[in-house]
Amino acid sequence: MGVWELLLVGLVMLFGLVGVLVPGVPGSWLVWAAVLWWALKDPQPVAWFVLVSATVALLLSQVVRWALPPRRLRESGATPRMAVYAGTGAFLGFFLVPVLGAIPGFMAGVYVCERRRLGRHGEARAALRQAMRSGGSSVLAELFTCLLVMGAWLGAVLWG
């Protein structure tokens, strides 16, 4: 697979990550489709392993999402700006503190957004708690899984 095709696969994955944060966009499916595209164009054992692992992880993520409370983020006061902060925090956290940093990064992004909006620590903490209870945990589970899949793909491309 050429460099341009790999860049396009990576771009589709990034769109998928953004799609997780945007209601109505099938973010997980875009990430999975990008891995499928890569595995079909570059049929090596590592590519098929990443595809099978991504499929299992994304299916488990959907099961976890269904077990969590339904998303009611709009009712909790979540805004598109909050999604940008949360997504950026999760993305940076995923790479700064490998893998597990996505979880505190996501929550830190929501907290920073609410702190800037509300101005006080206590109110921002309460807003973070409300956002996580209103569906933020569901978004976090899906985003974390998509980041894991993207990280596995990137690792396979760089070292495989």
mmCIF file of C-alpha atoms in Angstrom:
data_model
loop_
_atom_site.group_PDB
_atom_site.id
_atom_site.type_symbol
_atom_site.label_atom_id
_atom_site.label_comp_id
_atom_site.label_asym_id
_atom_site.label_seq_id
_atom_site.Cartn_x
_atom_site.Cartn_y
_atom_site.Cartn_z
ATOM 1 C CA MET A 1 0.000 0.000 0.000
ATOM 2 C CA GLY A 2 1.385 3.386 -0.970
ATOM 3 C CA VAL A 3 1.959 6.369 1.249
ATOM 4 C CA TRP A 4 -0.996 8.285 -0.207
ATOM 5 C CA GLU A 5 -3.363 5.389 0.418
ATOM 6 C CA LEU A 6 -2.111 5.073 4.004
ATOM 7 C CA LEU A 7 -2.684 8.799 4.493
ATOM 8 C CA LEU A 8 -6.227 8.432 3.164
ATOM 9 C CA VAL A 9 -6.884 5.516 5.529
ATOM 10 C CA GLY A 10 -5.575 7.651 8.400
ATOM 11 C CA LEU A 11 -7.770 10.552 7.310
ATOM 12 C CA VAL A 12 -10.864 8.326 7.264
ATOM 13 C CA MET A 13 -9.949 7.190 10.779
ATOM 14 C CA LEU A 14 -9.642 10.799 11.935
ATOM 15 C CA PHE A 15 -13.066 11.526 10.440
ATOM 16 C CA GLY A 16 -14.330 8.528 12.368
ATOM 17 C CA LEU A 17 -12.896 9.887 15.615
ATOM 18 C CA VAL A 18 -14.600 13.208 14.979
ATOM 19 C CA GLY A 19 -17.753 11.305 14.057
ATOM 20 C CA VAL A 20 -17.852 9.717 17.502
ATOM 21 C CA LEU A 21 -18.237 13.196 18.978
ATOM 22 C CA VAL A 22 -20.862 14.376 16.478
ATOM 23 C CA PRO A 23 -24.370 12.980 17.008
ATOM 24 C CA GLY A 24 -25.728 11.056 14.051
ATOM 25 C CA VAL A 25 -22.363 10.328 12.415
ATOM 26 C CA PRO A 26 -21.263 6.671 12.456
ATOM 27 C CA GLY A 27 -17.784 7.238 13.865
ATOM 28 C CA SER A 28 -17.048 3.662 14.891
ATOM 29 C CA TRP A 29 -18.135 2.373 11.520
ATOM 30 C CA LEU A 30 -15.823 4.802 9.722
ATOM 31 C CA VAL A 31 -12.867 3.669 11.819
ATOM 32 C CA TRP A 32 -13.710 0.016 11.180
ATOM 33 C CA ALA A 33 -14.206 0.643 7.454
ATOM 34 C CA ALA A 34 -10.781 2.286 7.260
ATOM 35 C CA VAL A 35 -9.155 -0.744 8.900
ATOM 36 C CA LEU A 36 -11.070 -3.047 6.533
ATOM 37 C CA TRP A 37 -9.902 -1.010 3.534
ATOM 38 C CA TRP A 38 -6.291 -1.228 4.726
ATOM 39 C CA ALA A 39 -6.525 -4.972 5.410
ATOM 40 C CA LEU A 40 -8.008 -5.677 1.974
ATOM 41 C CA LYS A 41 -5.414 -3.566 0.155
ATOM 42 C CA ASP A 42 -2.464 -4.905 2.178
ATOM 43 C CA PRO A 43 -3.329 -8.560 2.923
ATOM 44 C CA GLN A 44 -0.709 -9.556 5.461
ATOM 45 C CA PRO A 45 -1.248 -11.550 8.666
ATOM 46 C CA VAL A 46 -0.732 -8.465 10.850
ATOM 47 C CA ALA A 47 -3.392 -6.570 8.865
ATOM 48 C CA TRP A 48 -5.909 -9.357 9.341
ATOM 49 C CA PHE A 49 -5.055 -9.580 13.040
ATOM 50 C CA VAL A 50 -5.668 -5.839 13.445
ATOM 51 C CA LEU A 51 -8.957 -6.127 11.538
ATOM 52 C CA VAL A 52 -10.225 -9.020 13.665
ATOM 53 C CA SER A 53 -9.106 -7.299 16.865
ATOM 54 C CA ALA A 54 -10.745 -4.043 15.785
ATOM 55 C CA THR A 55 -13.981 -5.865 14.996
ATOM 56 C CA VAL A 56 -14.067 -7.560 18.390
ATOM 57 C CA ALA A 57 -13.138 -4.362 20.250
ATOM 58 C CA LEU A 58 -15.753 -2.263 18.455
ATOM 59 C CA LEU A 59 -18.456 -4.873 19.039
ATOM 60 C CA LEU A 60 -17.568 -4.993 22.740
ATOM 61 C CA SER A 61 -17.673 -1.202 22.790
ATOM 62 C CA GLN A 62 -21.216 -1.284 21.406
ATOM 63 C CA VAL A 63 -22.251 -3.767 24.108
ATOM 64 C CA VAL A 64 -20.760 -1.504 26.790
ATOM 65 C CA ARG A 65 -22.528 1.527 25.288
ATOM 66 C CA TRP A 66 -25.879 -0.290 25.377
ATOM 67 C CA ALA A 67 -25.295 -1.190 29.039
ATOM 68 C CA LEU A 68 -24.618 2.433 29.975
ATOM 69 C CA PRO A 69 -27.395 5.003 30.431
ATOM 70 C CA PRO A 70 -28.777 6.452 27.185
ATOM 71 C CA ARG A 71 -27.219 9.602 25.811
ATOM 72 C CA ARG A 72 -28.968 12.770 26.912
ATOM 73 C CA LEU A 73 -26.083 15.150 26.473
ATOM 74 C CA ARG A 74 -28.130 18.076 25.133
ATOM 75 C CA GLU A 75 -30.280 18.038 28.277
ATOM 76 C CA SER A 76 -27.177 18.206 30.465
ATOM 77 C CA GLY A 77 -25.964 21.351 28.718
ATOM 78 C CA ALA A 78 -23.317 19.745 26.516
ATOM 79 C CA THR A 79 -22.287 21.918 23.601
ATOM 80 C CA PRO A 80 -20.294 21.327 20.429
ATOM 81 C CA ARG A 81 -17.467 23.273 22.063
ATOM 82 C CA MET A 82 -17.437 20.770 24.917
ATOM 83 C CA ALA A 83 -17.152 17.935 22.391
ATOM 84 C CA VAL A 84 -14.143 19.646 20.802
ATOM 85 C CA TYR A 85 -12.442 20.097 24.171
ATOM 86 C CA ALA A 86 -13.218 16.527 25.243
ATOM 87 C CA GLY A 87 -12.071 15.026 21.947
ATOM 88 C CA THR A 88 -8.878 17.064 21.900
ATOM 89 C CA GLY A 89 -8.147 16.119 25.499
ATOM 90 C CA ALA A 90 -8.710 12.422 24.791
ATOM 91 C CA PHE A 91 -6.561 12.513 21.646
ATOM 92 C CA LEU A 92 -3.691 14.326 23.363
ATOM 93 C CA GLY A 93 -3.971 12.174 26.472
ATOM 94 C CA PHE A 94 -3.897 9.001 24.376
ATOM 95 C CA PHE A 95 -0.498 9.895 22.940
ATOM 96 C CA LEU A 96 1.040 11.818 25.876
ATOM 97 C CA VAL A 97 0.289 9.102 28.438
ATOM 98 C CA PRO A 98 0.123 6.090 26.121
ATOM 99 C CA VAL A 99 -3.335 4.566 25.776
ATOM 100 C CA LEU A 100 -4.759 5.135 29.263
ATOM 101 C CA GLY A 101 -4.256 8.891 29.060
ATOM 102 C CA ALA A 102 -7.352 9.164 26.864
ATOM 103 C CA ILE A 103 -9.677 8.725 29.826
ATOM 104 C CA PRO A 104 -8.319 11.530 32.041
ATOM 105 C CA GLY A 105 -7.700 13.594 28.896
ATOM 106 C CA PHE A 106 -11.388 13.361 27.930
ATOM 107 C CA MET A 107 -12.521 14.312 31.412
ATOM 108 C CA ALA A 108 -9.967 17.119 31.622
ATOM 109 C CA GLY A 109 -11.251 18.495 28.320
ATOM 110 C CA VAL A 110 -14.823 18.588 29.628
ATOM 111 C CA TYR A 111 -13.641 20.136 32.886
ATOM 112 C CA VAL A 112 -11.592 22.856 31.147
ATOM 113 C CA CYS A 113 -14.521 23.726 28.899
ATOM 114 C CA GLU A 114 -16.889 23.983 31.847
ATOM 115 C CA ARG A 115 -14.351 25.878 33.944
ATOM 116 C CA ARG A 116 -13.975 28.467 31.190
ATOM 117 C CA ARG A 117 -17.759 28.704 30.805
ATOM 118 C CA LEU A 118 -18.747 28.726 34.484
ATOM 119 C CA GLY A 119 -15.626 30.221 36.066
ATOM 120 C CA ARG A 120 -15.566 28.260 39.335
ATOM 121 C CA HIS A 121 -14.001 24.926 40.239
ATOM 122 C CA GLY A 122 -16.995 23.549 42.130
ATOM 123 C CA GLU A 123 -19.475 24.382 39.394
ATOM 124 C CA ALA A 124 -17.190 22.971 36.703
ATOM 125 C CA ARG A 125 -16.749 19.754 38.675
ATOM 126 C CA ALA A 126 -20.502 19.410 39.101
ATOM 127 C CA ALA A 127 -21.016 20.054 35.376
ATOM 128 C CA LEU A 128 -18.398 17.399 34.546
ATOM 129 C CA ARG A 129 -20.184 14.903 36.778
ATOM 130 C CA GLN A 130 -23.520 15.738 35.150
ATOM 131 C CA ALA A 131 -22.089 15.437 31.635
ATOM 132 C CA MET A 132 -20.541 12.045 32.387
ATOM 133 C CA ARG A 133 -23.807 10.768 33.876
ATOM 134 C CA SER A 134 -25.838 12.081 30.938
ATOM 135 C CA GLY A 135 -23.994 10.078 28.341
ATOM 136 C CA GLY A 136 -20.422 11.285 28.472
ATOM 137 C CA SER A 137 -19.330 7.862 29.673
ATOM 138 C CA SER A 138 -20.923 6.326 26.588
ATOM 139 C CA VAL A 139 -19.106 8.742 24.300
ATOM 140 C CA LEU A 140 -15.875 8.108 26.181
ATOM 141 C CA ALA A 141 -16.211 4.316 25.802
ATOM 142 C CA GLU A 142 -16.741 4.598 22.046
ATOM 143 C CA LEU A 143 -13.997 7.200 21.564
ATOM 144 C CA PHE A 144 -11.516 5.201 23.653
ATOM 145 C CA THR A 145 -12.173 2.079 21.589
ATOM 146 C CA CYS A 146 -11.745 3.980 18.334
ATOM 147 C CA LEU A 147 -8.480 5.431 19.638
ATOM 148 C CA LEU A 148 -7.300 1.914 20.527
ATOM 149 C CA VAL A 149 -8.120 0.702 17.022
ATOM 150 C CA MET A 150 -6.367 3.676 15.463
ATOM 151 C CA GLY A 151 -3.335 3.141 17.687
ATOM 152 C CA ALA A 152 -3.181 -0.552 16.743
ATOM 153 C CA TRP A 153 -3.392 0.357 13.056
ATOM 154 C CA LEU A 154 -0.695 3.002 13.409
ATOM 155 C CA GLY A 155 1.541 0.568 15.279
ATOM 156 C CA ALA A 156 1.029 -2.106 12.622
ATOM 157 C CA VAL A 157 1.805 0.347 9.835
ATOM 158 C CA LEU A 158 4.940 1.720 11.491
ATOM 159 C CA TRP A 159 6.377 -1.546 12.799
ATOM 160 C CA GLY A 160 4.639 -4.200 10.723
#
